Coordinates of C-alpha atoms in Angstrom, one line a residue:
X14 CA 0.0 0.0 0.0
X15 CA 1.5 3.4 -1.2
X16 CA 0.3 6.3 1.4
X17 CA -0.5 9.4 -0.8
X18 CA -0.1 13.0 1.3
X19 CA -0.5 15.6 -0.8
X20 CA -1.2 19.7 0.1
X21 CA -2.9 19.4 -3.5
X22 CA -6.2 18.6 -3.4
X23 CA -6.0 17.8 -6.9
X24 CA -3.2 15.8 -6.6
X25 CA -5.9 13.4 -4.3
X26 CA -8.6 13.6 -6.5
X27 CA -6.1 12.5 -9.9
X28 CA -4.9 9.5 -7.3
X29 CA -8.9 8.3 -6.4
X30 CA -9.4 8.8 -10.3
X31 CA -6.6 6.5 -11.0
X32 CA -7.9 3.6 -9.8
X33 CA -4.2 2.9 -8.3
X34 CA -4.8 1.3 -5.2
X35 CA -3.5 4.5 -3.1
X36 CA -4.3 5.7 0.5
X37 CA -4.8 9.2 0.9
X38 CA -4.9 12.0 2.5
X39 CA -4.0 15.7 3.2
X40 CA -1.4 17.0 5.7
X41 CA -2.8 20.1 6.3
X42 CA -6.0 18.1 7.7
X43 CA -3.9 15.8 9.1
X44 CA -2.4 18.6 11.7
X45 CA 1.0 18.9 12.8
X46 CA 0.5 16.2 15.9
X47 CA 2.7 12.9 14.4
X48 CA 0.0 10.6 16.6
X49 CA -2.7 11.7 13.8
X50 CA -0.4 9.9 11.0
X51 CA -0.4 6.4 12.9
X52 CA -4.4 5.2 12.0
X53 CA -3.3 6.4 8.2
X54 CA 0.4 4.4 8.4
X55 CA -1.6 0.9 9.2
X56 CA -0.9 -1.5 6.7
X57 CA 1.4 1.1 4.3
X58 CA 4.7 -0.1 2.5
X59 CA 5.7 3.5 1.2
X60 CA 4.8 7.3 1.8
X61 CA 5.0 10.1 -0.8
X62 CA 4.9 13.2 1.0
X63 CA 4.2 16.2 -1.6
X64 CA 4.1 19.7 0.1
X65 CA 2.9 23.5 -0.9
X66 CA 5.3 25.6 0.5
X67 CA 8.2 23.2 1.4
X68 CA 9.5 21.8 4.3
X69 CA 8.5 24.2 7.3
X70 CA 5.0 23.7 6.0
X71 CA 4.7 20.8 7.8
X72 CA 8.3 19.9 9.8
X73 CA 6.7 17.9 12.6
X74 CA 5.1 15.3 10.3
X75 CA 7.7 14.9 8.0
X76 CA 10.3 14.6 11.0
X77 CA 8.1 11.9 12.1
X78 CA 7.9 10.1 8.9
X79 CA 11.3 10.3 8.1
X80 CA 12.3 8.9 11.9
X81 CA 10.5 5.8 11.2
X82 CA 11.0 2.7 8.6
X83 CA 9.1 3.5 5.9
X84 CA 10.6 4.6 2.6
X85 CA 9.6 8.1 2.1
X86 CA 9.4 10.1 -1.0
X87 CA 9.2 13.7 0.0
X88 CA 8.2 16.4 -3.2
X89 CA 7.4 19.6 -3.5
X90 CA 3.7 21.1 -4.9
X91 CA 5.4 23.1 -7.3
X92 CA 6.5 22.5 -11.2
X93 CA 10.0 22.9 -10.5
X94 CA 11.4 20.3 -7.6
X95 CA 12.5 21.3 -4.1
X96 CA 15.8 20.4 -3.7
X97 CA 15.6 20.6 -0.1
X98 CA 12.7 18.7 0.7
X99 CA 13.8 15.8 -2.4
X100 CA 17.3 15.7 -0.6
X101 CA 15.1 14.7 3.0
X102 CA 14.1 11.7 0.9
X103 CA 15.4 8.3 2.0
X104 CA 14.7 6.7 -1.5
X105 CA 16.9 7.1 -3.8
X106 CA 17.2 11.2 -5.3
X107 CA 16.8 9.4 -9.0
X108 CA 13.4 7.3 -7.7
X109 CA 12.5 11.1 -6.2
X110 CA 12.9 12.8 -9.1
X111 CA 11.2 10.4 -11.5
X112 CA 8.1 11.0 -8.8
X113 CA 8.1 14.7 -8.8
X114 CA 7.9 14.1 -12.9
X115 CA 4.8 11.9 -12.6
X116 CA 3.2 14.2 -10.4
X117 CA 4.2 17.9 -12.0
X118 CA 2.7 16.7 -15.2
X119 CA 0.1 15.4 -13.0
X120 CA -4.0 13.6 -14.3
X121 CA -5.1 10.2 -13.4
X122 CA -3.1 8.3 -16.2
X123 CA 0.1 9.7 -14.5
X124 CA -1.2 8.9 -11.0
X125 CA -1.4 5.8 -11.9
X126 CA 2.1 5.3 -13.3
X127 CA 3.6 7.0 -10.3
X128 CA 1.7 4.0 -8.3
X129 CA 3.3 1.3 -10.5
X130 CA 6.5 2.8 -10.9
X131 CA 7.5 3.5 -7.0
X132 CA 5.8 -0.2 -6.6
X133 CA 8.4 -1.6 -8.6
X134 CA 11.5 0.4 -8.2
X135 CA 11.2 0.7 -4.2
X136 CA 9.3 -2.2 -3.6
X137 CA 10.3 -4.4 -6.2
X138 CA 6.3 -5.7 -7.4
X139 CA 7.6 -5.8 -10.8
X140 CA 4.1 -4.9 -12.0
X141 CA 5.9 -2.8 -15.1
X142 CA 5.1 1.1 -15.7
X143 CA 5.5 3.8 -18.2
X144 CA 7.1 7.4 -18.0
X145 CA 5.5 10.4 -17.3
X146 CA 3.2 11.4 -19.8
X147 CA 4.0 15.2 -20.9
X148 CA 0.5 17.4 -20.4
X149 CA -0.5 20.6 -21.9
X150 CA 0.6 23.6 -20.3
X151 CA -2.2 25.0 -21.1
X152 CA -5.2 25.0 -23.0
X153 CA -9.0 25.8 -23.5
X154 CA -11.9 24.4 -21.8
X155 CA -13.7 22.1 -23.9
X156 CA -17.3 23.0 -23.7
X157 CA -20.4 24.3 -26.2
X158 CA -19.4 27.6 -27.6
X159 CA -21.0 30.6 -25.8
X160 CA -23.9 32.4 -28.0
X161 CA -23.9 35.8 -26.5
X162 CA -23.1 39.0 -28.0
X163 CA -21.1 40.6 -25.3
X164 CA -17.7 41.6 -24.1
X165 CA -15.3 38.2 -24.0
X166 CA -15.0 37.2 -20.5
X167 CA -11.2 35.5 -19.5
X168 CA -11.9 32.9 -16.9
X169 CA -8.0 31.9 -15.7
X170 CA -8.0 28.8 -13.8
X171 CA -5.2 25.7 -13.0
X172 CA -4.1 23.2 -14.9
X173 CA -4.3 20.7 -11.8
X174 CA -8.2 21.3 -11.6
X175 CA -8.4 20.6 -15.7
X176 CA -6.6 17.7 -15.6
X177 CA -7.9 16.3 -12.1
X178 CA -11.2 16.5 -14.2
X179 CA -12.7 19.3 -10.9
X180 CA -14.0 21.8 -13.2
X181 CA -17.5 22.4 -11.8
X182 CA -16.8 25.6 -10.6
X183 CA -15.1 26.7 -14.0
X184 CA -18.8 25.8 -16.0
X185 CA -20.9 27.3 -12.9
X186 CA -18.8 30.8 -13.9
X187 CA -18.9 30.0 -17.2
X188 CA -22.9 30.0 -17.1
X189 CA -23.0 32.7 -14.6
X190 CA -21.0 34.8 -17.4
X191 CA -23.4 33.4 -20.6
X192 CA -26.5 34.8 -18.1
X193 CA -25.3 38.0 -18.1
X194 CA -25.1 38.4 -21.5
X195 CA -21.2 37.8 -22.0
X196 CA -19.4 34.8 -23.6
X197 CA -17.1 33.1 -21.2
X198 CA -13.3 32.2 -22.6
X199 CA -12.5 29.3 -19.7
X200 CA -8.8 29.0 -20.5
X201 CA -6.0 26.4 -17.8
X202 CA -2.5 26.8 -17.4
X203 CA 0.1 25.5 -15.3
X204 CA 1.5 28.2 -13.5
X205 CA 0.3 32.3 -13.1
X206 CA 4.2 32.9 -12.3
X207 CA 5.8 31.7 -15.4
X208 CA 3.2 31.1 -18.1
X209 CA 3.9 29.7 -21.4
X210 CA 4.8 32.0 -23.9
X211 CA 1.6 30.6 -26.2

């Protein structure tokens, strides 16, 4: 069993919509006390740890992960790695990196991978898995095309929540845009910071 703790709420809903037979679950409801991680470590073989904001995010459950005897991979949320929290790993920084790569790119097919690849390279299933699939950076919503006459309204929104499939709330301002007379341009990327150049 592969224990899934992500900051990334989309990163949890890509894993459930892997099928990959994860466990998860989300540090910041977790809490800081280590005793809250024990009911979730029952039964678990490996721990990927992926944390917003890096390692003083959540020191006190790391620490306590990384003081026991499961493997742990520990990732950043971010598109570029953190090499401070990959270096806390105690896999291998080449297993680590190849993880941060299946979770940057990120969606359910990728999920899945991740799953099969950490099973066989950690804890040697031999179960067979194939490299990260590269995702848009960005891209349009698809959806009916808008029949109103007004202004062109940019909706901005993650890539994570486009290709997690959570896009509910991207439609719901879509049609409260198309109600007021406006025709909605719903468009993902990957990062506000550094955008694509397209």
């Amino acid at each position: 069993m592969i224990l899934l703790l992500s900051t990334s709420d989309t990163d949890l809903l890509s894993a459930r919509a892997s099928g990959a037979p994860f466990r998860l679950a989300n540090p910041a409801r977790v809490g800081d006390d280590p005793d809250a991680l024990a009911p979730l470590l029952t039964g678990v073989d490996l721990v990927v740890v992926r944390i917003l904001g890096g390692y003083r995010m959540w020191q006190p459950g790391l620490d306590a992960l990384l003081a026991g005897d499961l493997p742990v991979v520990a990732l950043g949320g971010e598109q570029l790695p953190d090499a401070d929290l990959m270096a806390r790993s105690t896999v291998p920084q080449g297993i680590a990196a190849q993880a941060h790569a299946y979770l940057a790119q990120g969606g359910p097919d990728n999920l899945r991978e991740l799953h099969a690849f950490l099973s066989d390279t950690v804890l040697l299933t031999g179960h067979g898995f194939a490299p990260p699939a590269e995702q848009p950076s960005w891209g349009v919503l698809p959806r009916d095309a808008a029949t109103g006459t007004g202004p062109t309204v940019g909706i901005l929104y993650y890539r994570a929540h486009q290709l997690s499939g959570n896009t509910a709330f991207v439609e719901t301002l879509c049609a409260a845009v198309e109600a007021a007379g406006g025709v909605p341009l719903p468009v993902f990327c990957a990062s506000l910071r550094t955008p694509d150049a397209a």
